[in-house]
GROMACS .gro file of C-alpha atoms in nm:
model
  451
    1UNK     CA    1  -0.005   0.000  -0.001
    2UNK     CA    2   0.141   0.338  -0.103
    3UNK     CA    3   0.204   0.609   0.162
    4UNK     CA    4  -0.094   0.804   0.024
    5UNK     CA    5  -0.318   0.504   0.052
    6UNK     CA    6  -0.191   0.439   0.415
    7UNK     CA    7  -0.255   0.799   0.502
    8UNK     CA    8  -0.602   0.794   0.372
    9UNK     CA    9  -0.667   0.475   0.555
   10UNK     CA   10  -0.553   0.617   0.888
   11UNK     CA   11  -0.741   0.946   0.827
   12UNK     CA   12  -1.070   0.780   0.756
   13UNK     CA   13  -1.028   0.523   1.033
   14UNK     CA   14  -1.064   0.811   1.280
   15UNK     CA   15  -1.402   0.919   1.123
   16UNK     CA   16  -1.741   0.792   1.246
   17UNK     CA   17  -1.852   0.472   1.071
   18UNK     CA   18  -2.184   0.515   0.888
   19UNK     CA   19  -2.389   0.229   0.754
   20UNK     CA   20  -2.391   0.200   0.375
   21UNK     CA   21  -2.650   0.067   0.144
   22UNK     CA   22  -2.617  -0.028  -0.223
   23UNK     CA   23  -2.758   0.211  -0.473
   24UNK     CA   24  -2.971   0.081  -0.750
   25UNK     CA   25  -2.847   0.180  -1.101
   26UNK     CA   26  -3.092   0.364  -1.314
   27UNK     CA   27  -3.221   0.202  -1.622
   28UNK     CA   28  -2.997   0.279  -1.920
   29UNK     CA   29  -3.251   0.230  -2.190
   30UNK     CA   30  -3.208   0.454  -2.480
   31UNK     CA   31  -2.831   0.483  -2.442
   32UNK     CA   32  -2.559   0.358  -2.671
   33UNK     CA   33  -2.230   0.190  -2.581
   34UNK     CA   34  -1.915   0.200  -2.784
   35UNK     CA   35  -1.971  -0.172  -2.851
   36UNK     CA   36  -2.314  -0.078  -2.998
   37UNK     CA   37  -2.148   0.168  -3.239
   38UNK     CA   38  -1.893  -0.100  -3.346
   39UNK     CA   39  -2.168  -0.348  -3.404
   40UNK     CA   40  -2.374  -0.106  -3.603
   41UNK     CA   41  -2.069  -0.006  -3.817
   42UNK     CA   42  -1.983  -0.374  -3.868
   43UNK     CA   43  -2.338  -0.447  -3.990
   44UNK     CA   44  -2.309  -0.175  -4.247
   45UNK     CA   45  -1.982  -0.321  -4.380
   46UNK     CA   46  -1.826   0.027  -4.353
   47UNK     CA   47  -1.464   0.088  -4.259
   48UNK     CA   48  -1.540   0.408  -4.067
   49UNK     CA   49  -1.346   0.386  -3.735
   50UNK     CA   50  -1.508   0.455  -3.401
   51UNK     CA   51  -1.343   0.757  -3.231
   52UNK     CA   52  -1.293   0.765  -2.856
   53UNK     CA   53  -1.146   1.063  -2.666
   54UNK     CA   54  -1.012   1.004  -2.317
   55UNK     CA   55  -0.933   1.292  -2.082
   56UNK     CA   56  -0.750   1.224  -1.751
   57UNK     CA   57  -0.821   1.386  -1.413
   58UNK     CA   58  -0.627   1.526  -1.125
   59UNK     CA   59  -0.282   1.414  -1.017
   60UNK     CA   60  -0.166   1.272  -1.348
   61UNK     CA   61   0.203   1.186  -1.378
   62UNK     CA   62   0.303   1.140  -1.736
   63UNK     CA   63   0.110   0.986  -2.026
   64UNK     CA   64  -0.064   0.651  -2.042
   65UNK     CA   65  -0.369   0.697  -1.828
   66UNK     CA   66  -0.595   0.534  -2.093
   67UNK     CA   67  -0.401   0.205  -2.077
   68UNK     CA   68  -0.667   0.021  -1.871
   69UNK     CA   69  -0.940   0.143  -2.094
   70UNK     CA   70  -0.754   0.031  -2.394
   71UNK     CA   71  -0.716  -0.317  -2.233
   72UNK     CA   72  -1.090  -0.307  -2.182
   73UNK     CA   73  -1.148  -0.242  -2.556
   74UNK     CA   74  -0.922  -0.542  -2.637
   75UNK     CA   75  -1.122  -0.763  -2.394
   76UNK     CA   76  -1.457  -0.687  -2.551
   77UNK     CA   77  -1.327  -0.713  -2.902
   78UNK     CA   78  -1.217  -1.069  -2.821
   79UNK     CA   79  -0.869  -1.013  -2.953
   80UNK     CA   80  -0.645  -0.707  -3.000
   81UNK     CA   81  -0.384  -0.553  -3.231
   82UNK     CA   82  -0.299  -0.218  -3.081
   83UNK     CA   83  -0.087   0.024  -3.287
   84UNK     CA   84   0.045   0.349  -3.136
   85UNK     CA   85  -0.001   0.619  -3.397
   86UNK     CA   86   0.229   0.864  -3.220
   87UNK     CA   87   0.205   1.187  -3.039
   88UNK     CA   88   0.010   1.490  -3.165
   89UNK     CA   89   0.079   1.827  -3.000
   90UNK     CA   90  -0.135   2.143  -2.965
   91UNK     CA   91   0.050   2.365  -3.204
   92UNK     CA   92  -0.183   2.644  -3.311
   93UNK     CA   93  -0.206   3.000  -3.183
   94UNK     CA   94  -0.016   3.052  -2.863
   95UNK     CA   95   0.077   2.685  -2.848
   96UNK     CA   96   0.292   2.714  -3.164
   97UNK     CA   97   0.650   2.624  -3.106
   98UNK     CA   98   0.787   2.982  -3.156
   99UNK     CA   99   0.534   3.155  -2.927
  100UNK     CA  100   0.634   3.340  -2.609
  101UNK     CA  101   0.491   3.216  -2.285
  102UNK     CA  102   0.177   3.370  -2.144
  103UNK     CA  103   0.214   3.654  -1.890
  104UNK     CA  104   0.072   3.466  -1.597
  105UNK     CA  105   0.210   3.527  -1.254
  106UNK     CA  106   0.218   3.326  -0.929
  107UNK     CA  107   0.283   3.541  -0.629
  108UNK     CA  108   0.437   3.806  -0.866
  109UNK     CA  109   0.668   3.545  -1.020
  110UNK     CA  110   0.619   3.441  -1.387
  111UNK     CA  111   0.496   3.085  -1.420
  112UNK     CA  112   0.691   3.031  -1.743
  113UNK     CA  113   1.016   3.223  -1.755
  114UNK     CA  114   1.137   3.106  -2.091
  115UNK     CA  115   1.001   2.999  -2.432
  116UNK     CA  116   1.158   2.662  -2.364
  117UNK     CA  117   0.953   2.617  -2.049
  118UNK     CA  118   0.640   2.711  -2.244
  119UNK     CA  119   0.726   2.461  -2.523
  120UNK     CA  120   0.766   2.198  -2.257
  121UNK     CA  121   0.408   2.267  -2.130
  122UNK     CA  122   0.218   2.192  -2.454
  123UNK     CA  123  -0.073   1.952  -2.407
  124UNK     CA  124  -0.068   1.664  -2.652
  125UNK     CA  125  -0.256   1.352  -2.771
  126UNK     CA  126  -0.122   0.999  -2.759
  127UNK     CA  127  -0.321   0.824  -3.041
  128UNK     CA  128  -0.381   0.452  -3.067
  129UNK     CA  129  -0.551   0.236  -3.329
  130UNK     CA  130  -0.711  -0.088  -3.201
  131UNK     CA  131  -0.849  -0.367  -3.429
  132UNK     CA  132  -0.953  -0.723  -3.360
  133UNK     CA  133  -1.181  -1.004  -3.476
  134UNK     CA  134  -1.255  -0.823  -3.801
  135UNK     CA  135  -1.433  -0.536  -3.632
  136UNK     CA  136  -1.399  -0.178  -3.754
  137UNK     CA  137  -1.101   0.011  -3.604
  138UNK     CA  138  -1.133   0.199  -3.279
  139UNK     CA  139  -0.916   0.514  -3.261
  140UNK     CA  140  -0.841   0.625  -2.902
  141UNK     CA  141  -0.710   0.981  -2.861
  142UNK     CA  142  -0.566   1.014  -2.504
  143UNK     CA  143  -0.564   1.386  -2.413
  144UNK     CA  144  -0.274   1.486  -2.188
  145UNK     CA  145  -0.323   1.833  -2.027
  146UNK     CA  146  -0.095   1.769  -1.732
  147UNK     CA  147   0.212   1.939  -1.881
  148UNK     CA  148   0.032   2.277  -1.825
  149UNK     CA  149  -0.012   2.200  -1.447
  150UNK     CA  150   0.348   2.085  -1.384
  151UNK     CA  151   0.522   2.424  -1.360
  152UNK     CA  152   0.297   2.555  -1.086
  153UNK     CA  153   0.305   2.231  -0.880
  154UNK     CA  154   0.670   2.149  -0.938
  155UNK     CA  155   0.809   2.499  -0.891
  156UNK     CA  156   0.606   2.596  -0.578
  157UNK     CA  157   0.389   2.334  -0.414
  158UNK     CA  158   0.621   2.040  -0.417
  159UNK     CA  159   0.941   2.215  -0.294
  160UNK     CA  160   0.757   2.430  -0.029
  161UNK     CA  161   0.588   2.132   0.124
  162UNK     CA  162   0.912   1.940   0.129
  163UNK     CA  163   1.033   2.187   0.386
  164UNK     CA  164   0.703   2.210   0.567
  165UNK     CA  165   0.558   1.858   0.592
  166UNK     CA  166   0.842   1.662   0.440
  167UNK     CA  167   0.952   1.546   0.089
  168UNK     CA  168   0.750   1.319  -0.143
  169UNK     CA  169   1.032   1.145  -0.332
  170UNK     CA  170   0.806   0.996  -0.602
  171UNK     CA  171   0.662   1.337  -0.687
  172UNK     CA  172   0.996   1.509  -0.678
  173UNK     CA  173   1.121   1.248  -0.931
  174UNK     CA  174   0.830   1.338  -1.161
  175UNK     CA  175   0.932   1.710  -1.139
  176UNK     CA  176   1.299   1.623  -1.177
  177UNK     CA  177   1.334   1.316  -1.398
  178UNK     CA  178   1.648   1.116  -1.339
  179UNK     CA  179   1.760   1.163  -1.700
  180UNK     CA  180   1.697   1.527  -1.702
  181UNK     CA  181   1.540   1.708  -1.999
  182UNK     CA  182   1.433   1.458  -2.266
  183UNK     CA  183   1.363   1.626  -2.603
  184UNK     CA  184   1.100   1.462  -2.828
  185UNK     CA  185   1.299   1.332  -3.122
  186UNK     CA  186   0.996   1.335  -3.347
  187UNK     CA  187   0.887   1.695  -3.256
  188UNK     CA  188   1.183   1.940  -3.238
  189UNK     CA  189   1.138   2.187  -2.953
  190UNK     CA  190   0.906   1.964  -2.752
  191UNK     CA  191   0.995   1.741  -2.461
  192UNK     CA  192   0.911   1.384  -2.341
  193UNK     CA  193   1.022   1.489  -1.994
  194UNK     CA  194   1.138   1.828  -1.848
  195UNK     CA  195   1.357   1.917  -1.547
  196UNK     CA  196   1.112   2.154  -1.364
  197UNK     CA  197   1.326   2.120  -1.051
  198UNK     CA  198   1.702   2.121  -1.107
  199UNK     CA  199   1.875   1.794  -1.008
  200UNK     CA  200   2.083   1.954  -0.740
  201UNK     CA  201   1.775   2.110  -0.577
  202UNK     CA  202   1.576   1.780  -0.610
  203UNK     CA  203   1.856   1.598  -0.426
  204UNK     CA  204   1.851   1.849  -0.156
  205UNK     CA  205   1.474   1.841  -0.115
  206UNK     CA  206   1.480   1.455  -0.088
  207UNK     CA  207   1.712   1.476   0.211
  208UNK     CA  208   1.499   1.726   0.405
  209UNK     CA  209   1.365   1.597   0.743
  210UNK     CA  210   1.016   1.474   0.767
  211UNK     CA  211   0.812   1.697   1.008
  212UNK     CA  212   0.459   1.578   0.950
  213UNK     CA  213   0.324   1.232   1.061
  214UNK     CA  214   0.330   0.967   0.798
  215UNK     CA  215  -0.051   0.987   0.729
  216UNK     CA  216  -0.068   1.356   0.729
  217UNK     CA  217   0.232   1.397   0.501
  218UNK     CA  218   0.095   1.147   0.251
  219UNK     CA  219  -0.237   1.329   0.235
  220UNK     CA  220  -0.070   1.666   0.200
  221UNK     CA  221   0.190   1.571  -0.065
  222UNK     CA  222  -0.046   1.343  -0.272
  223UNK     CA  223  -0.399   1.452  -0.235
  224UNK     CA  224  -0.360   1.824  -0.176
  225UNK     CA  225  -0.040   1.935  -0.361
  226UNK     CA  226  -0.044   1.696  -0.662
  227UNK     CA  227  -0.422   1.634  -0.682
  228UNK     CA  228  -0.640   1.909  -0.554
  229UNK     CA  229  -0.386   2.166  -0.673
  230UNK     CA  230  -0.510   2.079  -1.030
  231UNK     CA  231  -0.875   2.147  -0.941
  232UNK     CA  232  -0.783   2.488  -0.788
  233UNK     CA  233  -0.597   2.583  -1.105
  234UNK     CA  234  -0.897   2.491  -1.315
  235UNK     CA  235  -1.116   2.738  -1.131
  236UNK     CA  236  -0.886   3.035  -1.191
  237UNK     CA  237  -0.718   3.212  -1.486
  238UNK     CA  238  -0.531   2.882  -1.571
  239UNK     CA  239  -0.870   2.753  -1.688
  240UNK     CA  240  -0.847   2.963  -2.002
  241UNK     CA  241  -0.513   2.812  -2.092
  242UNK     CA  242  -0.624   2.454  -2.004
  243UNK     CA  243  -0.947   2.478  -2.206
  244UNK     CA  244  -0.768   2.652  -2.495
  245UNK     CA  245  -0.533   2.355  -2.513
  246UNK     CA  246  -0.818   2.103  -2.509
  247UNK     CA  247  -0.986   2.294  -2.794
  248UNK     CA  248  -0.663   2.272  -2.987
  249UNK     CA  249  -0.656   1.893  -2.932
  250UNK     CA  250  -1.031   1.865  -3.030
  251UNK     CA  251  -0.927   2.019  -3.371
  252UNK     CA  252  -0.655   1.757  -3.398
  253UNK     CA  253  -0.898   1.486  -3.331
  254UNK     CA  254  -1.144   1.612  -3.589
  255UNK     CA  255  -0.870   1.637  -3.847
  256UNK     CA  256  -0.744   1.293  -3.759
  257UNK     CA  257  -1.089   1.164  -3.837
  258UNK     CA  258  -1.053   1.292  -4.193
  259UNK     CA  259  -1.257   1.610  -4.156
  260UNK     CA  260  -1.135   1.935  -4.310
  261UNK     CA  261  -1.142   2.181  -4.012
  262UNK     CA  262  -1.142   2.472  -4.254
  263UNK     CA  263  -1.464   2.377  -4.438
  264UNK     CA  264  -1.656   2.165  -4.189
  265UNK     CA  265  -2.007   2.262  -4.078
  266UNK     CA  266  -2.183   2.124  -3.765
  267UNK     CA  267  -2.462   1.968  -3.964
  268UNK     CA  268  -2.235   1.781  -4.196
  269UNK     CA  269  -2.251   1.403  -4.195
  270UNK     CA  270  -1.939   1.255  -4.040
  271UNK     CA  271  -1.789   1.048  -3.766
  272UNK     CA  272  -1.936   1.046  -3.423
  273UNK     CA  273  -1.723   1.076  -3.100
  274UNK     CA  274  -1.745   0.916  -2.767
  275UNK     CA  275  -1.578   1.099  -2.475
  276UNK     CA  276  -1.447   0.916  -2.162
  277UNK     CA  277  -1.333   1.140  -1.878
  278UNK     CA  278  -1.191   1.072  -1.535
  279UNK     CA  279  -1.235   1.311  -1.240
  280UNK     CA  280  -1.154   1.669  -1.325
  281UNK     CA  281  -1.133   1.574  -1.695
  282UNK     CA  282  -1.514   1.603  -1.721
  283UNK     CA  283  -1.522   1.959  -1.589
  284UNK     CA  284  -1.238   2.072  -1.815
  285UNK     CA  285  -1.396   1.900  -2.121
  286UNK     CA  286  -1.729   2.076  -2.060
  287UNK     CA  287  -1.565   2.404  -1.997
  288UNK     CA  288  -1.370   2.383  -2.323
  289UNK     CA  289  -1.691   2.358  -2.520
  290UNK     CA  290  -1.876   2.634  -2.334
  291UNK     CA  291  -1.980   2.874  -2.602
  292UNK     CA  292  -2.043   3.144  -2.339
  293UNK     CA  293  -1.664   3.187  -2.302
  294UNK     CA  294  -1.642   3.349  -2.651
  295UNK     CA  295  -1.460   3.675  -2.617
  296UNK     CA  296  -1.198   3.825  -2.378
  297UNK     CA  297  -1.207   3.717  -2.012
  298UNK     CA  298  -0.862   3.799  -1.868
  299UNK     CA  299  -0.681   4.077  -2.060
  300UNK     CA  300  -0.341   3.906  -2.002
  301UNK     CA  301  -0.474   3.583  -2.157
  302UNK     CA  302  -0.674   3.735  -2.441
  303UNK     CA  303  -0.500   3.522  -2.706
  304UNK     CA  304  -0.624   3.199  -2.536
  305UNK     CA  305  -1.000   3.281  -2.533
  306UNK     CA  306  -1.234   3.109  -2.779
  307UNK     CA  307  -1.215   3.269  -3.130
  308UNK     CA  308  -1.445   3.204  -3.430
  309UNK     CA  309  -1.222   2.913  -3.548
  310UNK     CA  310  -1.246   2.754  -3.199
  311UNK     CA  311  -1.621   2.809  -3.203
  312UNK     CA  312  -1.651   2.613  -3.533
  313UNK     CA  313  -1.445   2.339  -3.373
  314UNK     CA  314  -1.670   2.307  -3.073
  315UNK     CA  315  -1.988   2.338  -3.280
  316UNK     CA  316  -1.882   2.047  -3.498
  317UNK     CA  317  -1.750   1.840  -3.202
  318UNK     CA  318  -2.077   1.902  -3.004
  319UNK     CA  319  -2.302   1.806  -3.297
  320UNK     CA  320  -2.102   1.481  -3.358
  321UNK     CA  321  -2.048   1.371  -2.993
  322UNK     CA  322  -2.285   1.091  -2.899
  323UNK     CA  323  -2.225   1.123  -2.533
  324UNK     CA  324  -1.992   1.134  -2.238
  325UNK     CA  325  -1.881   0.862  -1.993
  326UNK     CA  326  -1.778   1.019  -1.662
  327UNK     CA  327  -1.560   0.806  -1.438
  328UNK     CA  328  -1.616   1.011  -1.123
  329UNK     CA  329  -1.673   1.377  -1.171
  330UNK     CA  330  -1.683   1.697  -0.972
  331UNK     CA  331  -1.942   1.879  -1.170
  332UNK     CA  332  -2.170   1.946  -0.866
  333UNK     CA  333  -1.871   2.062  -0.659
  334UNK     CA  334  -1.683   2.283  -0.911
  335UNK     CA  335  -2.002   2.445  -1.044
  336UNK     CA  336  -2.017   2.615  -0.699
  337UNK     CA  337  -1.741   2.844  -0.840
  338UNK     CA  338  -1.953   2.955  -1.134
  339UNK     CA  339  -2.265   3.094  -0.950
  340UNK     CA  340  -2.467   3.349  -1.161
  341UNK     CA  341  -2.781   3.541  -1.138
  342UNK     CA  342  -3.074   3.385  -1.335
  343UNK     CA  343  -3.167   3.527  -1.663
  344UNK     CA  344  -3.504   3.700  -1.661
  345UNK     CA  345  -3.716   3.649  -1.959
  346UNK     CA  346  -3.849   3.961  -2.126
  347UNK     CA  347  -4.209   3.894  -2.004
  348UNK     CA  348  -4.095   3.876  -1.646
  349UNK     CA  349  -4.197   3.509  -1.600
  350UNK     CA  350  -3.971   3.281  -1.399
  351UNK     CA  351  -3.658   3.156  -1.582
  352UNK     CA  352  -3.602   2.784  -1.641
  353UNK     CA  353  -3.342   2.784  -1.367
  354UNK     CA  354  -3.581   2.936  -1.115
  355UNK     CA  355  -3.841   2.662  -1.168
  356UNK     CA  356  -3.591   2.393  -1.113
  357UNK     CA  357  -3.465   2.310  -1.458
  358UNK     CA  358  -3.090   2.233  -1.464
  359UNK     CA  359  -2.883   2.297  -1.769
  360UNK     CA  360  -2.521   2.419  -1.716
  361UNK     CA  361  -2.412   2.639  -1.996
  362UNK     CA  362  -2.125   2.408  -2.099
  363UNK     CA  363  -2.368   2.109  -2.131
  364UNK     CA  364  -2.637   2.321  -2.291
  365UNK     CA  365  -2.426   2.410  -2.590
  366UNK     CA  366  -2.331   2.043  -2.661
  367UNK     CA  367  -2.692   1.920  -2.595
  368UNK     CA  368  -2.843   2.182  -2.828
  369UNK     CA  369  -2.591   2.125  -3.109
  370UNK     CA  370  -2.636   1.743  -3.075
  371UNK     CA  371  -3.013   1.762  -3.074
  372UNK     CA  372  -3.011   1.976  -3.386
  373UNK     CA  373  -2.782   1.730  -3.554
  374UNK     CA  374  -3.007   1.434  -3.466
  375UNK     CA  375  -3.308   1.602  -3.626
  376UNK     CA  376  -3.142   1.553  -3.963
  377UNK     CA  377  -2.933   1.238  -3.912
  378UNK     CA  378  -3.039   0.886  -3.805
  379UNK     CA  379  -2.907   0.757  -3.477
  380UNK     CA  380  -2.979   0.468  -3.237
  381UNK     CA  381  -3.008   0.716  -2.950
  382UNK     CA  382  -3.280   0.987  -2.940
  383UNK     CA  383  -3.097   1.232  -2.714
  384UNK     CA  384  -2.741   1.327  -2.601
  385UNK     CA  385  -2.627   1.090  -2.321
  386UNK     CA  386  -2.416   1.116  -2.008
  387UNK     CA  387  -2.336   0.792  -1.821
  388UNK     CA  388  -2.170   0.871  -1.485
  389UNK     CA  389  -2.018   0.632  -1.236
  390UNK     CA  390  -1.954   0.703  -0.880
  391UNK     CA  391  -1.816   0.488  -0.595
  392UNK     CA  392  -1.979   0.578  -0.263
  393UNK     CA  393  -1.629   0.559  -0.106
  394UNK     CA  394  -1.480   0.801  -0.355
  395UNK     CA  395  -1.428   1.139  -0.183
  396UNK     CA  396  -1.406   1.316  -0.523
  397UNK     CA  397  -1.721   1.206  -0.702
  398UNK     CA  398  -2.080   1.333  -0.715
  399UNK     CA  399  -2.382   1.230  -0.909
  400UNK     CA  400  -2.464   1.434  -1.220
  401UNK     CA  401  -2.791   1.629  -1.177
  402UNK     CA  402  -3.080   1.570  -1.417
  403UNK     CA  403  -3.023   1.792  -1.723
  404UNK     CA  404  -3.294   1.913  -1.946
  405UNK     CA  405  -3.265   1.749  -2.295
  406UNK     CA  406  -2.996   1.498  -2.184
  407UNK     CA  407  -3.033   1.139  -2.098
  408UNK     CA  408  -2.836   1.131  -1.768
  409UNK     CA  409  -2.770   0.787  -1.610
  410UNK     CA  410  -2.595   0.780  -1.271
  411UNK     CA  411  -2.452   0.438  -1.174
  412UNK     CA  412  -2.309   0.350  -0.830
  413UNK     CA  413  -2.033   0.094  -0.817
  414UNK     CA  414  -1.782  -0.059  -0.579
  415UNK     CA  415  -1.430  -0.028  -0.725
  416UNK     CA  416  -1.146  -0.265  -0.635
  417UNK     CA  417  -0.892  -0.162  -0.374
  418UNK     CA  418  -0.779  -0.205  -0.014
  419UNK     CA  419  -1.065  -0.247   0.234
  420UNK     CA  420  -1.141  -0.382   0.573
  421UNK     CA  421  -1.517  -0.428   0.544
  422UNK     CA  422  -1.732  -0.280   0.682
  423UNK     CA  423  -1.500  -0.026   0.844
  424UNK     CA  424  -1.277   0.130   0.582
  425UNK     CA  425  -1.225   0.136   0.212
  426UNK     CA  426  -0.926   0.321   0.063
  427UNK     CA  427  -1.065   0.647  -0.095
  428UNK     CA  428  -0.758   0.666  -0.308
  429UNK     CA  429  -0.837   0.328  -0.476
  430UNK     CA  430  -1.203   0.414  -0.496
  431UNK     CA  431  -1.117   0.723  -0.700
  432UNK     CA  432  -0.841   0.579  -0.915
  433UNK     CA  433  -0.985   0.234  -0.998
  434UNK     CA  434  -1.279   0.298  -1.219
  435UNK     CA  435  -1.102   0.169  -1.524
  436UNK     CA  436  -1.017  -0.154  -1.333
  437UNK     CA  437  -1.385  -0.220  -1.263
  438UNK     CA  438  -1.509  -0.490  -1.511
  439UNK     CA  439  -1.869  -0.368  -1.470
  440UNK     CA  440  -1.779  -0.022  -1.582
  441UNK     CA  441  -1.563  -0.137  -1.872
  442UNK     CA  442  -1.831  -0.381  -1.984
  443UNK     CA  443  -2.097  -0.106  -1.983
  444UNK     CA  444  -1.876   0.120  -2.190
  445UNK     CA  445  -1.765  -0.128  -2.460
  446UNK     CA  446  -2.000  -0.427  -2.457
  447UNK     CA  447  -2.305  -0.413  -2.696
  448UNK     CA  448  -2.645  -0.404  -2.527
  449UNK     CA  449  -2.856  -0.716  -2.558
  450UNK     CA  450  -3.119  -0.687  -2.821
  451UNK     CA  451  -3.479  -0.648  -2.681
   0.00000   0.00000   0.00000
């Protein structure tokens, strides 16, 4: 058991023990799995691949978070031939290789001091092609936004807590890779790993005394610094940079599906997309396609806000996205940071929000574009869909509220991990093990039985 797991165990062991009851899963009639899409495309004898986007959550350390989901695809195809198609960087606008870093400050100190540091922070896609048993190919685009979060965590949170609570050697090694800077040989100017903490400083940090108790130190270093730090960033000005990067990657996915991003229109026939997100990834994905963010927000970040080209990307993406699979999500929690006054209709009658209708702006744009698309194109699902899983022992997951015009299905599961029933279940494992749960993987990839 890792230190963070042990810390969480000791922490929760001190809390009152409450009885737990299993939660019945809502019926998922009228929804479509990725397996259904494969089966339908197979029946049509087409060669159109199925496109899956995966977006990681908090605390990510390096690429590869889609590995377990890719294994799940292989399992339900019956056999697997997985081909890595390489890395695709966000390289448009301010993410281009020759662009200066944004003028964003932390405690009056620049987050990125050099163009090299900014180049090392570019988000990217790891793309995979999976085939098996004669089925149509499945293309998995794994979105990696974590490079944008590394500078803040590695430069400030990790070193400062090493002197306060004590060092976290595994996290320090992430910020200061043993081999130092590793340029990407296939993309000049980019990096496979970057030395955010100089090696001599990292060595000094590792030898600092440990002041906090083992459990408390594990929680502080892992949960707070490396994990919750991401969520805090996502609620401030960094959100504009994070979501701009995701929109850049959406364009790359659309182009990778053979669509001309210069001439595409939302109503055009074309490939559909499935989006699988873990944890904070759901909030960032939805924020990235929020059309209300069009126009300047933070003057210092004006070049990262949504522009007309971005708007065309999210319109097309929204129209062609069948649905989202949320593996834990913080929508209910993080939307607390986006409170707003209700819009008053011209006639003075109560607005939809006032009478209890729920439709966050980010979801509303996707739902409206998808519904408009479905009016002119055949589909096995009548409405946009969100399938969301939460483990009752996961401290960082909430049910998705009912949303007007969207088929929302909340499913409660028990993820694998350390437990001493009925007293304690590791909250870390509960949050990180959704992709290990065969019930979840089956629901995403296995075709539904015919009625």
